[in-house]
């Protein structure tokens, strides 16, 4: 009995020693490779939102640049003695071809009239010399005056003065142009559509072409006089671009 017990203890001791010397089993292999680390996504810096653009300030129209062309031409007789002198200041505006052509035509017409008057001037010279009196050459003077030049409207008052010895006569003209088209304005173009402007003017039948406009006045040019009306008196029927320079 004691022997069996000894054998049993020896067997248990061997089993215990065997268990202590055994290596721990490795965990089962995993065929799936480990997931690669995903690099962090860099967020690009946000562009600052632009400020809302400020409303553009209106640009004032540019005035026409005026360069007067002064001309003096003397007409003579067969003896090279002066009969008539034409003195003119022809307005020339940079970039305004149509307006320049208009005033060149005005000068050309006046030059032609002077040529037609040479015969009368020569006759007067002969008559005065026959009476022993001196002859004074005739003079024709063309003088334009700019009354308004604001980049929208060009308005010119033009005087033509003719002096024949002691006798002097003057004719005046008003010319108003739209700068954008360079066309000449009619009087009715200044007013709102369907405005009864004629009933507000102190001239019964004003010339639709012969007028000028300043920063504060409308000037109607007639054969005998120039009538001025304050623009403020017509403010309710005038187009806004003509109210103030």
PDB file of C-alpha atoms in Angstrom, residues 59-245:
ATOM      1  CA  UNK A  59     -17.494 109.977 -62.362  1.00  0.00           C
ATOM      2  CA  UNK A  60     -18.080 113.523 -63.441  1.00  0.00           C
ATOM      3  CA  UNK A  61     -18.144 113.940 -67.216  1.00  0.00           C
ATOM      4  CA  UNK A  62     -15.063 115.563 -68.641  1.00  0.00           C
ATOM      5  CA  UNK A  63     -15.379 119.042 -70.037  1.00  0.00           C
ATOM      6  CA  UNK A  64     -14.457 119.616 -73.639  1.00  0.00           C
ATOM      7  CA  UNK A  65     -10.993 121.064 -73.947  1.00  0.00           C
ATOM      8  CA  UNK A  66     -11.211 124.357 -75.807  1.00  0.00           C
ATOM      9  CA  UNK A  67      -8.460 125.661 -78.037  1.00  0.00           C
ATOM     10  CA  UNK A  68      -9.453 128.841 -79.887  1.00  0.00           C
ATOM     11  CA  UNK A  69      -8.087 129.283 -83.367  1.00  0.00           C
ATOM     12  CA  UNK A  70      -7.756 132.996 -83.986  1.00  0.00           C
ATOM     13  CA  UNK A  71      -7.898 134.029 -87.626  1.00  0.00           C
ATOM     14  CA  UNK A  72      -7.570 137.427 -89.271  1.00  0.00           C
ATOM     15  CA  UNK A  73      -7.928 137.746 -93.019  1.00  0.00           C
ATOM     16  CA  UNK A  74      -7.751 141.007 -94.994  1.00  0.00           C
ATOM     17  CA  UNK A  75      -9.455 141.401 -98.352  1.00  0.00           C
ATOM     18  CA  UNK A  76      -7.798 143.932-100.667  1.00  0.00           C
ATOM     19  CA  UNK A  77      -8.594 145.694-103.944  1.00  0.00           C
ATOM     20  CA  UNK A  78      -6.598 145.774-107.159  1.00  0.00           C
ATOM     21  CA  UNK A  79      -4.159 148.202-105.565  1.00  0.00           C
ATOM     22  CA  UNK A  80      -3.578 145.847-102.614  1.00  0.00           C
ATOM     23  CA  UNK A  81      -5.334 148.324-100.346  1.00  0.00           C
ATOM     24  CA  UNK A  82      -7.519 146.984 -97.577  1.00  0.00           C
ATOM     25  CA  UNK A  83     -11.256 146.844 -98.157  1.00  0.00           C
ATOM     26  CA  UNK A  84     -12.449 144.482 -95.451  1.00  0.00           C
ATOM     27  CA  UNK A  85     -10.925 142.542 -92.562  1.00  0.00           C
ATOM     28  CA  UNK A  86     -12.434 139.377 -91.113  1.00  0.00           C
ATOM     29  CA  UNK A  87     -11.461 138.678 -87.511  1.00  0.00           C
ATOM     30  CA  UNK A  88     -12.587 135.361 -86.099  1.00  0.00           C
ATOM     31  CA  UNK A  89     -12.010 133.142 -83.097  1.00  0.00           C
ATOM     32  CA  UNK A  90     -13.004 129.689 -84.270  1.00  0.00           C
ATOM     33  CA  UNK A  91     -13.613 127.338 -81.351  1.00  0.00           C
ATOM     34  CA  UNK A  92     -11.819 124.005 -81.595  1.00  0.00           C
ATOM     35  CA  UNK A  93     -12.603 121.228 -79.108  1.00  0.00           C
ATOM     36  CA  UNK A  94     -10.446 118.142 -78.628  1.00  0.00           C
ATOM     37  CA  UNK A  95     -12.248 115.004 -79.764  1.00  0.00           C
ATOM     38  CA  UNK A  96     -15.403 116.854 -80.860  1.00  0.00           C
ATOM     39  CA  UNK A  97     -15.165 116.488 -84.627  1.00  0.00           C
ATOM     40  CA  UNK A  98     -18.798 117.248 -85.398  1.00  0.00           C
ATOM     41  CA  UNK A  99     -18.815 120.417 -83.302  1.00  0.00           C
ATOM     42  CA  UNK A 100     -15.545 121.562 -84.841  1.00  0.00           C
ATOM     43  CA  UNK A 101     -16.943 120.932 -88.313  1.00  0.00           C
ATOM     44  CA  UNK A 102     -20.002 122.990 -87.408  1.00  0.00           C
ATOM     45  CA  UNK A 103     -17.946 126.031 -86.462  1.00  0.00           C
ATOM     46  CA  UNK A 104     -15.658 125.622 -89.431  1.00  0.00           C
ATOM     47  CA  UNK A 105     -18.760 125.767 -91.622  1.00  0.00           C
ATOM     48  CA  UNK A 106     -19.871 128.921 -89.763  1.00  0.00           C
ATOM     49  CA  UNK A 107     -16.534 130.534 -90.555  1.00  0.00           C
ATOM     50  CA  UNK A 108     -16.636 129.398 -94.188  1.00  0.00           C
ATOM     51  CA  UNK A 109     -20.104 130.897 -94.636  1.00  0.00           C
ATOM     52  CA  UNK A 110     -18.995 134.182 -93.083  1.00  0.00           C
ATOM     53  CA  UNK A 111     -15.938 134.255 -95.318  1.00  0.00           C
ATOM     54  CA  UNK A 112     -18.184 133.804 -98.366  1.00  0.00           C
ATOM     55  CA  UNK A 113     -20.430 136.673 -97.203  1.00  0.00           C
ATOM     56  CA  UNK A 114     -17.375 138.915 -96.862  1.00  0.00           C
ATOM     57  CA  UNK A 115     -16.397 138.138-100.424  1.00  0.00           C
ATOM     58  CA  UNK A 116     -19.860 139.130-101.594  1.00  0.00           C
ATOM     59  CA  UNK A 117     -19.572 142.440 -99.723  1.00  0.00           C
ATOM     60  CA  UNK A 118     -16.277 143.417-101.326  1.00  0.00           C
ATOM     61  CA  UNK A 119     -17.992 145.088-104.251  1.00  0.00           C
ATOM     62  CA  UNK A 120     -20.023 147.313-101.913  1.00  0.00           C
ATOM     63  CA  UNK A 121     -16.918 148.179 -99.905  1.00  0.00           C
ATOM     64  CA  UNK A 122     -15.016 149.138-103.084  1.00  0.00           C
ATOM     65  CA  UNK A 123     -17.902 151.320-104.209  1.00  0.00           C
ATOM     66  CA  UNK A 124     -18.016 153.155-100.888  1.00  0.00           C
ATOM     67  CA  UNK A 125     -14.273 153.707-101.050  1.00  0.00           C
ATOM     68  CA  UNK A 126     -14.541 155.331-104.493  1.00  0.00           C
ATOM     69  CA  UNK A 127     -17.414 157.559-103.409  1.00  0.00           C
ATOM     70  CA  UNK A 128     -15.614 158.771-100.302  1.00  0.00           C
ATOM     71  CA  UNK A 129     -12.365 159.407-102.145  1.00  0.00           C
ATOM     72  CA  UNK A 130     -14.269 161.353-104.808  1.00  0.00           C
ATOM     73  CA  UNK A 131     -15.520 163.619-102.012  1.00  0.00           C
ATOM     74  CA  UNK A 132     -12.036 163.876-100.569  1.00  0.00           C
ATOM     75  CA  UNK A 133     -12.832 161.752 -97.555  1.00  0.00           C
ATOM     76  CA  UNK A 134     -10.860 158.871 -96.152  1.00  0.00           C
ATOM     77  CA  UNK A 135     -12.165 155.359 -96.422  1.00  0.00           C
ATOM     78  CA  UNK A 136     -12.120 153.145 -93.329  1.00  0.00           C
ATOM     79  CA  UNK A 137     -11.885 149.442 -94.206  1.00  0.00           C
ATOM     80  CA  UNK A 138     -14.853 147.411 -93.122  1.00  0.00           C
ATOM     81  CA  UNK A 139     -14.456 144.966 -90.265  1.00  0.00           C
ATOM     82  CA  UNK A 140     -16.381 141.757 -89.564  1.00  0.00           C
ATOM     83  CA  UNK A 141     -15.793 140.219 -86.158  1.00  0.00           C
ATOM     84  CA  UNK A 142     -16.884 136.716 -85.174  1.00  0.00           C
ATOM     85  CA  UNK A 143     -16.694 136.152 -81.412  1.00  0.00           C
ATOM     86  CA  UNK A 144     -18.086 133.013 -79.717  1.00  0.00           C
ATOM     87  CA  UNK A 145     -18.400 132.860 -75.924  1.00  0.00           C
ATOM     88  CA  UNK A 146     -18.749 129.541 -74.089  1.00  0.00           C
ATOM     89  CA  UNK A 147     -21.502 129.802 -71.482  1.00  0.00           C
ATOM     90  CA  UNK A 148     -21.708 126.179 -70.360  1.00  0.00           C
ATOM     91  CA  UNK A 149     -19.261 123.298 -70.724  1.00  0.00           C
ATOM     92  CA  UNK A 150     -19.933 120.612 -68.125  1.00  0.00           C
ATOM     93  CA  UNK A 151     -19.243 117.447 -70.110  1.00  0.00           C
ATOM     94  CA  UNK A 152     -22.954 116.975 -70.776  1.00  0.00           C
ATOM     95  CA  UNK A 153     -23.901 120.217 -72.487  1.00  0.00           C
ATOM     96  CA  UNK A 154     -21.910 122.702 -74.505  1.00  0.00           C
ATOM     97  CA  UNK A 155     -23.654 126.036 -74.947  1.00  0.00           C
ATOM     98  CA  UNK A 156     -22.145 128.891 -76.942  1.00  0.00           C
ATOM     99  CA  UNK A 157     -23.251 132.469 -77.422  1.00  0.00           C
ATOM    100  CA  UNK A 158     -21.957 133.741 -80.768  1.00  0.00           C
ATOM    101  CA  UNK A 159     -21.908 137.361 -81.883  1.00  0.00           C
ATOM    102  CA  UNK A 160     -21.143 138.587 -85.401  1.00  0.00           C
ATOM    103  CA  UNK A 161     -20.432 142.300 -85.575  1.00  0.00           C
ATOM    104  CA  UNK A 162     -20.041 144.158 -88.848  1.00  0.00           C
ATOM    105  CA  UNK A 163     -18.709 147.702 -88.952  1.00  0.00           C
ATOM    106  CA  UNK A 164     -18.956 149.750 -92.158  1.00  0.00           C
ATOM    107  CA  UNK A 165     -17.364 153.045 -91.403  1.00  0.00           C
ATOM    108  CA  UNK A 166     -19.589 154.698 -88.817  1.00  0.00           C
ATOM    109  CA  UNK A 167     -22.340 152.125 -89.223  1.00  0.00           C
ATOM    110  CA  UNK A 168     -22.269 149.045 -86.989  1.00  0.00           C
ATOM    111  CA  UNK A 169     -24.633 146.086 -86.838  1.00  0.00           C
ATOM    112  CA  UNK A 170     -24.588 142.954 -84.707  1.00  0.00           C
ATOM    113  CA  UNK A 171     -26.232 139.582 -84.986  1.00  0.00           C
ATOM    114  CA  UNK A 172     -26.256 137.107 -82.102  1.00  0.00           C
ATOM    115  CA  UNK A 173     -26.776 133.369 -82.087  1.00  0.00           C
ATOM    116  CA  UNK A 174     -27.198 130.688 -79.468  1.00  0.00           C
ATOM    117  CA  UNK A 175     -25.945 127.164 -80.018  1.00  0.00           C
ATOM    118  CA  UNK A 176     -26.403 124.333 -77.537  1.00  0.00           C
ATOM    119  CA  UNK A 177     -24.948 120.871 -78.137  1.00  0.00           C
ATOM    120  CA  UNK A 178     -25.318 117.479 -76.539  1.00  0.00           C
ATOM    121  CA  UNK A 179     -21.711 116.472 -75.844  1.00  0.00           C
ATOM    122  CA  UNK A 180     -22.348 112.712 -76.119  1.00  0.00           C
ATOM    123  CA  UNK A 181     -23.774 112.899 -79.655  1.00  0.00           C
ATOM    124  CA  UNK A 182     -22.224 116.277 -80.582  1.00  0.00           C
ATOM    125  CA  UNK A 183     -25.581 117.108 -82.132  1.00  0.00           C
ATOM    126  CA  UNK A 184     -27.293 120.429 -81.728  1.00  0.00           C
ATOM    127  CA  UNK A 185     -30.179 120.446 -79.240  1.00  0.00           C
ATOM    128  CA  UNK A 186     -33.643 121.778 -79.889  1.00  0.00           C
ATOM    129  CA  UNK A 187     -35.252 123.917 -77.227  1.00  0.00           C
ATOM    130  CA  UNK A 188     -37.831 121.207 -76.587  1.00  0.00           C
ATOM    131  CA  UNK A 189     -35.062 118.694 -75.828  1.00  0.00           C
ATOM    132  CA  UNK A 190     -34.409 120.451 -72.515  1.00  0.00           C
ATOM    133  CA  UNK A 191     -37.827 119.618 -71.116  1.00  0.00           C
ATOM    134  CA  UNK A 192     -39.617 116.530 -69.889  1.00  0.00           C
ATOM    135  CA  UNK A 193     -41.773 114.706 -72.445  1.00  0.00           C
ATOM    136  CA  UNK A 194     -45.184 116.264 -72.936  1.00  0.00           C
ATOM    137  CA  UNK A 195     -44.286 119.264 -70.772  1.00  0.00           C
ATOM    138  CA  UNK A 196     -46.103 122.408 -71.877  1.00  0.00           C
ATOM    139  CA  UNK A 197     -42.913 124.476 -71.783  1.00  0.00           C
ATOM    140  CA  UNK A 198     -44.022 127.043 -74.385  1.00  0.00           C
ATOM    141  CA  UNK A 199     -46.691 128.377 -72.054  1.00  0.00           C
ATOM    142  CA  UNK A 200     -44.017 129.016 -69.425  1.00  0.00           C
ATOM    143  CA  UNK A 201     -41.725 131.081 -71.638  1.00  0.00           C
ATOM    144  CA  UNK A 202     -42.031 134.858 -72.089  1.00  0.00           C
ATOM    145  CA  UNK A 203     -41.519 134.566 -75.860  1.00  0.00           C
ATOM    146  CA  UNK A 204     -44.504 133.639 -77.988  1.00  0.00           C
ATOM    147  CA  UNK A 205     -42.683 131.586 -80.622  1.00  0.00           C
ATOM    148  CA  UNK A 206     -39.089 131.000 -79.539  1.00  0.00           C
ATOM    149  CA  UNK A 207     -36.597 129.786 -82.108  1.00  0.00           C
ATOM    150  CA  UNK A 208     -36.106 126.095 -81.422  1.00  0.00           C
ATOM    151  CA  UNK A 209     -32.399 126.349 -82.271  1.00  0.00           C
ATOM    152  CA  UNK A 210     -31.367 129.841 -81.247  1.00  0.00           C
ATOM    153  CA  UNK A 211     -30.892 129.577 -77.472  1.00  0.00           C
ATOM    154  CA  UNK A 212     -28.192 129.053 -74.873  1.00  0.00           C
ATOM    155  CA  UNK A 213     -28.114 127.675 -71.374  1.00  0.00           C
ATOM    156  CA  UNK A 214     -25.842 128.584 -68.482  1.00  0.00           C
ATOM    157  CA  UNK A 215     -25.551 127.048 -65.029  1.00  0.00           C
ATOM    158  CA  UNK A 216     -28.545 129.055 -63.907  1.00  0.00           C
ATOM    159  CA  UNK A 217     -30.264 130.670 -66.873  1.00  0.00           C
ATOM    160  CA  UNK A 218     -32.013 129.770 -70.101  1.00  0.00           C
ATOM    161  CA  UNK A 219     -31.368 132.478 -72.695  1.00  0.00           C
ATOM    162  CA  UNK A 220     -33.696 132.750 -75.695  1.00  0.00           C
ATOM    163  CA  UNK A 221     -32.093 134.639 -78.547  1.00  0.00           C
ATOM    164  CA  UNK A 222     -34.435 136.556 -80.830  1.00  0.00           C
ATOM    165  CA  UNK A 223     -33.807 138.939 -83.713  1.00  0.00           C
ATOM    166  CA  UNK A 224     -34.139 141.941 -81.454  1.00  0.00           C
ATOM    167  CA  UNK A 225     -33.157 140.806 -77.956  1.00  0.00           C
ATOM    168  CA  UNK A 226     -31.992 138.047 -75.654  1.00  0.00           C
ATOM    169  CA  UNK A 227     -34.496 136.980 -72.990  1.00  0.00           C
ATOM    170  CA  UNK A 228     -33.205 135.231 -69.866  1.00  0.00           C
ATOM    171  CA  UNK A 229     -35.287 132.893 -67.682  1.00  0.00           C
ATOM    172  CA  UNK A 230     -33.965 131.434 -64.391  1.00  0.00           C
ATOM    173  CA  UNK A 231     -33.733 127.651 -64.583  1.00  0.00           C
ATOM    174  CA  UNK A 232     -35.236 127.514 -61.098  1.00  0.00           C
ATOM    175  CA  UNK A 233     -38.488 128.862 -62.572  1.00  0.00           C
ATOM    176  CA  UNK A 234     -38.610 125.855 -64.906  1.00  0.00           C
ATOM    177  CA  UNK A 235     -37.256 123.203 -62.502  1.00  0.00           C
ATOM    178  CA  UNK A 236     -40.484 121.174 -62.470  1.00  0.00           C
ATOM    179  CA  UNK A 237     -40.433 120.621 -66.249  1.00  0.00           C
ATOM    180  CA  UNK A 238     -36.699 120.663 -67.055  1.00  0.00           C
ATOM    181  CA  UNK A 239     -34.758 117.424 -67.460  1.00  0.00           C
ATOM    182  CA  UNK A 240     -32.450 116.900 -64.493  1.00  0.00           C
ATOM    183  CA  UNK A 241     -29.183 117.124 -66.460  1.00  0.00           C
ATOM    184  CA  UNK A 242     -29.923 120.743 -67.389  1.00  0.00           C
ATOM    185  CA  UNK A 243     -30.833 122.017 -63.937  1.00  0.00           C
ATOM    186  CA  UNK A 244     -27.330 122.615 -62.651  1.00  0.00           C
ATOM    187  CA  UNK A 245     -23.840 122.614 -64.064  1.00  0.00           C
TER     188      UNK A 245
END
